[in-house]
mmCIF file of C-alpha atoms in Angstrom:
data_model
loop_
_atom_site.group_PDB
_atom_site.id
_atom_site.type_symbol
_atom_site.label_atom_id
_atom_site.label_comp_id
_atom_site.label_asym_id
_atom_site.label_seq_id
_atom_site.Cartn_x
_atom_site.Cartn_y
_atom_site.Cartn_z
ATOM 1 C CA MET E 23 -17.435 -16.029 -2.687
ATOM 2 C CA SER E 24 -17.536 -12.588 -4.264
ATOM 3 C CA ILE E 25 -17.075 -9.382 -2.274
ATOM 4 C CA LYS E 26 -17.394 -5.885 -3.708
ATOM 5 C CA ARG E 27 -15.922 -2.739 -2.176
ATOM 6 C CA THR E 28 -16.509 0.746 -3.536
ATOM 7 C CA ALA E 29 -15.211 4.266 -3.296
ATOM 8 C CA GLU E 30 -16.353 7.437 -5.036
ATOM 9 C CA ALA E 31 -14.540 10.449 -6.421
ATOM 10 C CA LYS E 32 -15.823 13.861 -7.491
ATOM 11 C CA TRP E 33 -13.903 16.580 -9.349
ATOM 12 C CA SER E 34 -14.672 20.189 -10.315
ATOM 13 C CA GLY E 35 -12.575 22.466 -12.492
ATOM 14 C CA SER E 36 -9.472 22.054 -14.582
ATOM 15 C CA ILE E 37 -6.856 19.388 -13.918
ATOM 16 C CA THR E 38 -4.386 21.842 -12.334
ATOM 17 C CA GLU E 39 -6.716 24.340 -10.642
ATOM 18 C CA GLY E 40 -9.650 22.088 -9.793
ATOM 19 C CA LYS E 41 -10.336 20.189 -6.640
ATOM 20 C CA GLY E 42 -11.985 16.923 -5.819
ATOM 21 C CA SER E 43 -13.061 14.654 -3.014
ATOM 22 C CA VAL E 44 -12.902 10.935 -2.413
ATOM 23 C CA LYS E 45 -15.197 8.940 -0.171
ATOM 24 C CA LEU E 46 -15.046 5.341 0.969
ATOM 25 C CA GLU E 47 -18.189 3.237 0.993
ATOM 26 C CA SER E 48 -17.642 2.407 4.681
ATOM 27 C CA GLY E 49 -17.558 6.073 5.671
ATOM 28 C CA ALA E 50 -14.197 5.513 7.375
ATOM 29 C CA PHE E 51 -12.606 8.207 5.187
ATOM 30 C CA GLU E 52 -13.801 11.147 3.155
ATOM 31 C CA GLY E 53 -11.437 13.890 2.106
ATOM 32 C CA PRO E 54 -10.240 16.341 -0.513
ATOM 33 C CA TYR E 55 -7.608 15.827 -3.188
ATOM 34 C CA SER E 56 -6.030 18.086 -5.793
ATOM 35 C CA PHE E 57 -3.358 18.303 -8.481
ATOM 36 C CA ASN E 58 -0.975 19.996 -6.046
ATOM 37 C CA ALA E 59 -1.577 17.279 -3.440
ATOM 38 C CA ARG E 60 -0.728 14.699 -6.078
ATOM 39 C CA PHE E 61 2.194 16.289 -7.914
ATOM 40 C CA GLY E 62 3.168 19.218 -5.687
ATOM 41 C CA ASP E 63 3.797 19.924 -2.048
ATOM 42 C CA ASP E 64 0.276 20.236 -0.596
ATOM 43 C CA THR E 65 0.206 17.718 2.231
ATOM 44 C CA SER E 66 -3.154 18.874 3.591
ATOM 45 C CA MET E 67 -5.047 16.677 1.113
ATOM 46 C CA THR E 68 -4.758 13.100 -0.073
ATOM 47 C CA ASN E 69 -3.998 11.740 -3.537
ATOM 48 C CA PRO E 70 -4.566 8.458 -5.378
ATOM 49 C CA GLU E 71 -1.019 7.213 -4.798
ATOM 50 C CA GLU E 72 -1.258 7.784 -1.048
ATOM 51 C CA LEU E 73 -4.500 5.802 -1.005
ATOM 52 C CA ILE E 74 -2.799 2.998 -2.971
ATOM 53 C CA ALA E 75 0.022 3.023 -0.391
ATOM 54 C CA ALA E 76 -2.494 2.764 2.465
ATOM 55 C CA ALA E 77 -4.323 -0.107 0.777
ATOM 56 C CA HIS E 78 -1.095 -1.974 0.050
ATOM 57 C CA ALA E 79 0.342 -1.505 3.555
ATOM 58 C CA GLY E 80 -2.921 -2.642 5.125
ATOM 59 C CA CYS E 81 -3.381 -5.651 2.844
ATOM 60 C CA PHE E 82 0.213 -6.867 3.174
ATOM 61 C CA THR E 83 0.178 -6.495 6.966
ATOM 62 C CA MET E 84 -3.021 -8.521 7.309
ATOM 63 C CA ALA E 85 -1.768 -11.149 4.846
ATOM 64 C CA PHE E 86 1.544 -11.395 6.715
ATOM 65 C CA SER E 87 -0.321 -11.964 9.980
ATOM 66 C CA GLY E 88 -2.402 -14.673 8.318
ATOM 67 C CA PHE E 89 0.594 -16.458 6.799
ATOM 68 C CA LEU E 90 2.433 -16.295 10.125
ATOM 69 C CA GLY E 91 -0.601 -17.863 11.797
ATOM 70 C CA ARG E 92 -0.734 -20.689 9.247
ATOM 71 C CA ALA E 93 2.968 -21.317 9.957
ATOM 72 C CA GLY E 94 2.232 -21.593 13.686
ATOM 73 C CA TYR E 95 3.291 -18.106 14.830
ATOM 74 C CA GLU E 96 1.458 -15.091 16.215
ATOM 75 C CA ALA E 97 2.958 -11.656 15.765
ATOM 76 C CA THR E 98 3.044 -9.386 18.773
ATOM 77 C CA SER E 99 3.101 -6.475 16.335
ATOM 78 C CA ILE E 100 3.573 -5.783 12.628
ATOM 79 C CA GLU E 101 4.141 -2.265 11.285
ATOM 80 C CA THR E 102 4.327 -1.661 7.539
ATOM 81 C CA LYS E 103 5.012 1.399 5.434
ATOM 82 C CA ALA E 104 4.329 1.359 1.688
ATOM 83 C CA VAL E 105 6.166 3.852 -0.516
ATOM 84 C CA VAL E 106 4.583 4.386 -3.936
ATOM 85 C CA HIS E 107 7.049 5.839 -6.452
ATOM 86 C CA VAL E 108 5.510 8.134 -9.075
ATOM 87 C CA GLU E 109 7.665 8.999 -12.079
ATOM 88 C CA LYS E 110 7.103 11.191 -15.100
ATOM 89 C CA GLU E 111 7.912 9.390 -18.311
ATOM 90 C CA GLU E 112 7.491 10.234 -21.985
ATOM 91 C CA ALA E 113 4.004 8.749 -22.110
ATOM 92 C CA GLY E 114 2.946 10.395 -18.824
ATOM 93 C CA PHE E 115 3.114 9.470 -15.185
ATOM 94 C CA SER E 116 3.532 5.901 -13.975
ATOM 95 C CA ILE E 117 4.078 3.894 -10.808
ATOM 96 C CA PRO E 118 7.111 1.727 -11.569
ATOM 97 C CA ARG E 119 7.823 0.622 -7.999
ATOM 98 C CA ILE E 120 6.295 0.188 -4.565
ATOM 99 C CA ASP E 121 8.484 -0.467 -1.527
ATOM 100 C CA LEU E 122 7.035 -2.366 1.418
ATOM 101 C CA ILE E 123 8.988 -1.750 4.608
ATOM 102 C CA THR E 124 7.846 -3.851 7.540
ATOM 103 C CA GLU E 125 9.018 -4.512 11.074
ATOM 104 C CA ALA E 126 7.481 -7.192 13.229
ATOM 105 C CA VAL E 127 7.837 -8.777 16.611
ATOM 106 C CA VAL E 128 7.236 -12.511 16.208
ATOM 107 C CA PRO E 129 8.282 -14.715 19.120
ATOM 108 C CA ASN E 130 10.165 -17.962 18.435
ATOM 109 C CA ILE E 131 10.659 -17.543 14.669
ATOM 110 C CA SER E 132 14.018 -17.664 12.915
ATOM 111 C CA ASP E 133 14.934 -14.793 10.616
ATOM 112 C CA GLU E 134 15.098 -17.243 7.703
ATOM 113 C CA GLU E 135 11.523 -18.439 8.226
ATOM 114 C CA PHE E 136 10.385 -14.852 8.925
ATOM 115 C CA GLN E 137 11.795 -13.711 5.574
ATOM 116 C CA GLU E 138 10.179 -16.643 3.756
ATOM 117 C CA VAL E 139 6.744 -15.947 5.262
ATOM 118 C CA ALA E 140 7.076 -12.210 4.546
ATOM 119 C CA LYS E 141 7.982 -12.871 0.901
ATOM 120 C CA ASN E 142 5.039 -15.239 0.536
ATOM 121 C CA ALA E 143 2.670 -12.627 2.006
ATOM 122 C CA LYS E 144 4.043 -9.962 -0.373
ATOM 123 C CA GLU E 145 3.487 -12.190 -3.390
ATOM 124 C CA LYS E 146 0.027 -13.397 -2.393
ATOM 125 C CA CYS E 147 -1.652 -10.377 -0.817
ATOM 126 C CA PRO E 148 -4.526 -9.379 -3.150
ATOM 127 C CA VAL E 149 -3.345 -5.769 -3.457
ATOM 128 C CA SER E 150 0.179 -6.895 -4.422
ATOM 129 C CA ARG E 151 -1.350 -9.135 -7.049
ATOM 130 C CA VAL E 152 -3.455 -6.350 -8.570
ATOM 131 C CA LEU E 153 -0.434 -3.994 -8.539
ATOM 132 C CA ALA E 154 1.889 -6.568 -10.122
ATOM 133 C CA GLY E 155 2.633 -4.241 -13.043
ATOM 134 C CA ALA E 156 4.934 -2.349 -10.696
ATOM 135 C CA GLU E 157 8.078 -3.766 -9.132
ATOM 136 C CA ILE E 158 7.261 -4.465 -5.486
ATOM 137 C CA THR E 159 10.225 -4.575 -3.138
ATOM 138 C CA LEU E 160 10.219 -5.867 0.425
ATOM 139 C CA ASP E 161 12.441 -4.884 3.349
ATOM 140 C CA ALA E 162 11.369 -7.057 6.293
ATOM 141 C CA LYS E 163 12.982 -6.735 9.728
ATOM 142 C CA LEU E 164 12.384 -9.080 12.616
ATOM 143 C CA LYS E 165 12.636 -7.062 15.834
#
């Protein structure tokens, strides 16, 4: 089975003064982005790293739910935050680390099994796998 998903980006102007827009194929999101939204303090627009964080949080959370189900559990709720770290290095900017911070309510599971399933989901979620060049940390809390 092969599935393709697409998104589009447009840009006008210089790297620092220009502006762009990104649009998802589904139409679920379309919005502006800029240099200052990416490397400055403009929080009124998105940026590529924020979109990576959203994709990673969403993918991990779904994968975690799936792995819990295969282990015989159903989560009442799972909430995940992904923090993408952007650092300036000699060769330019990079993403050396992504932190996944998740809290879940899962009836009748031990913390030990919860941690094992969470780790498995982190390692096997497709977005984690494509982002494997960065260190991916996991802080999982069973509520």
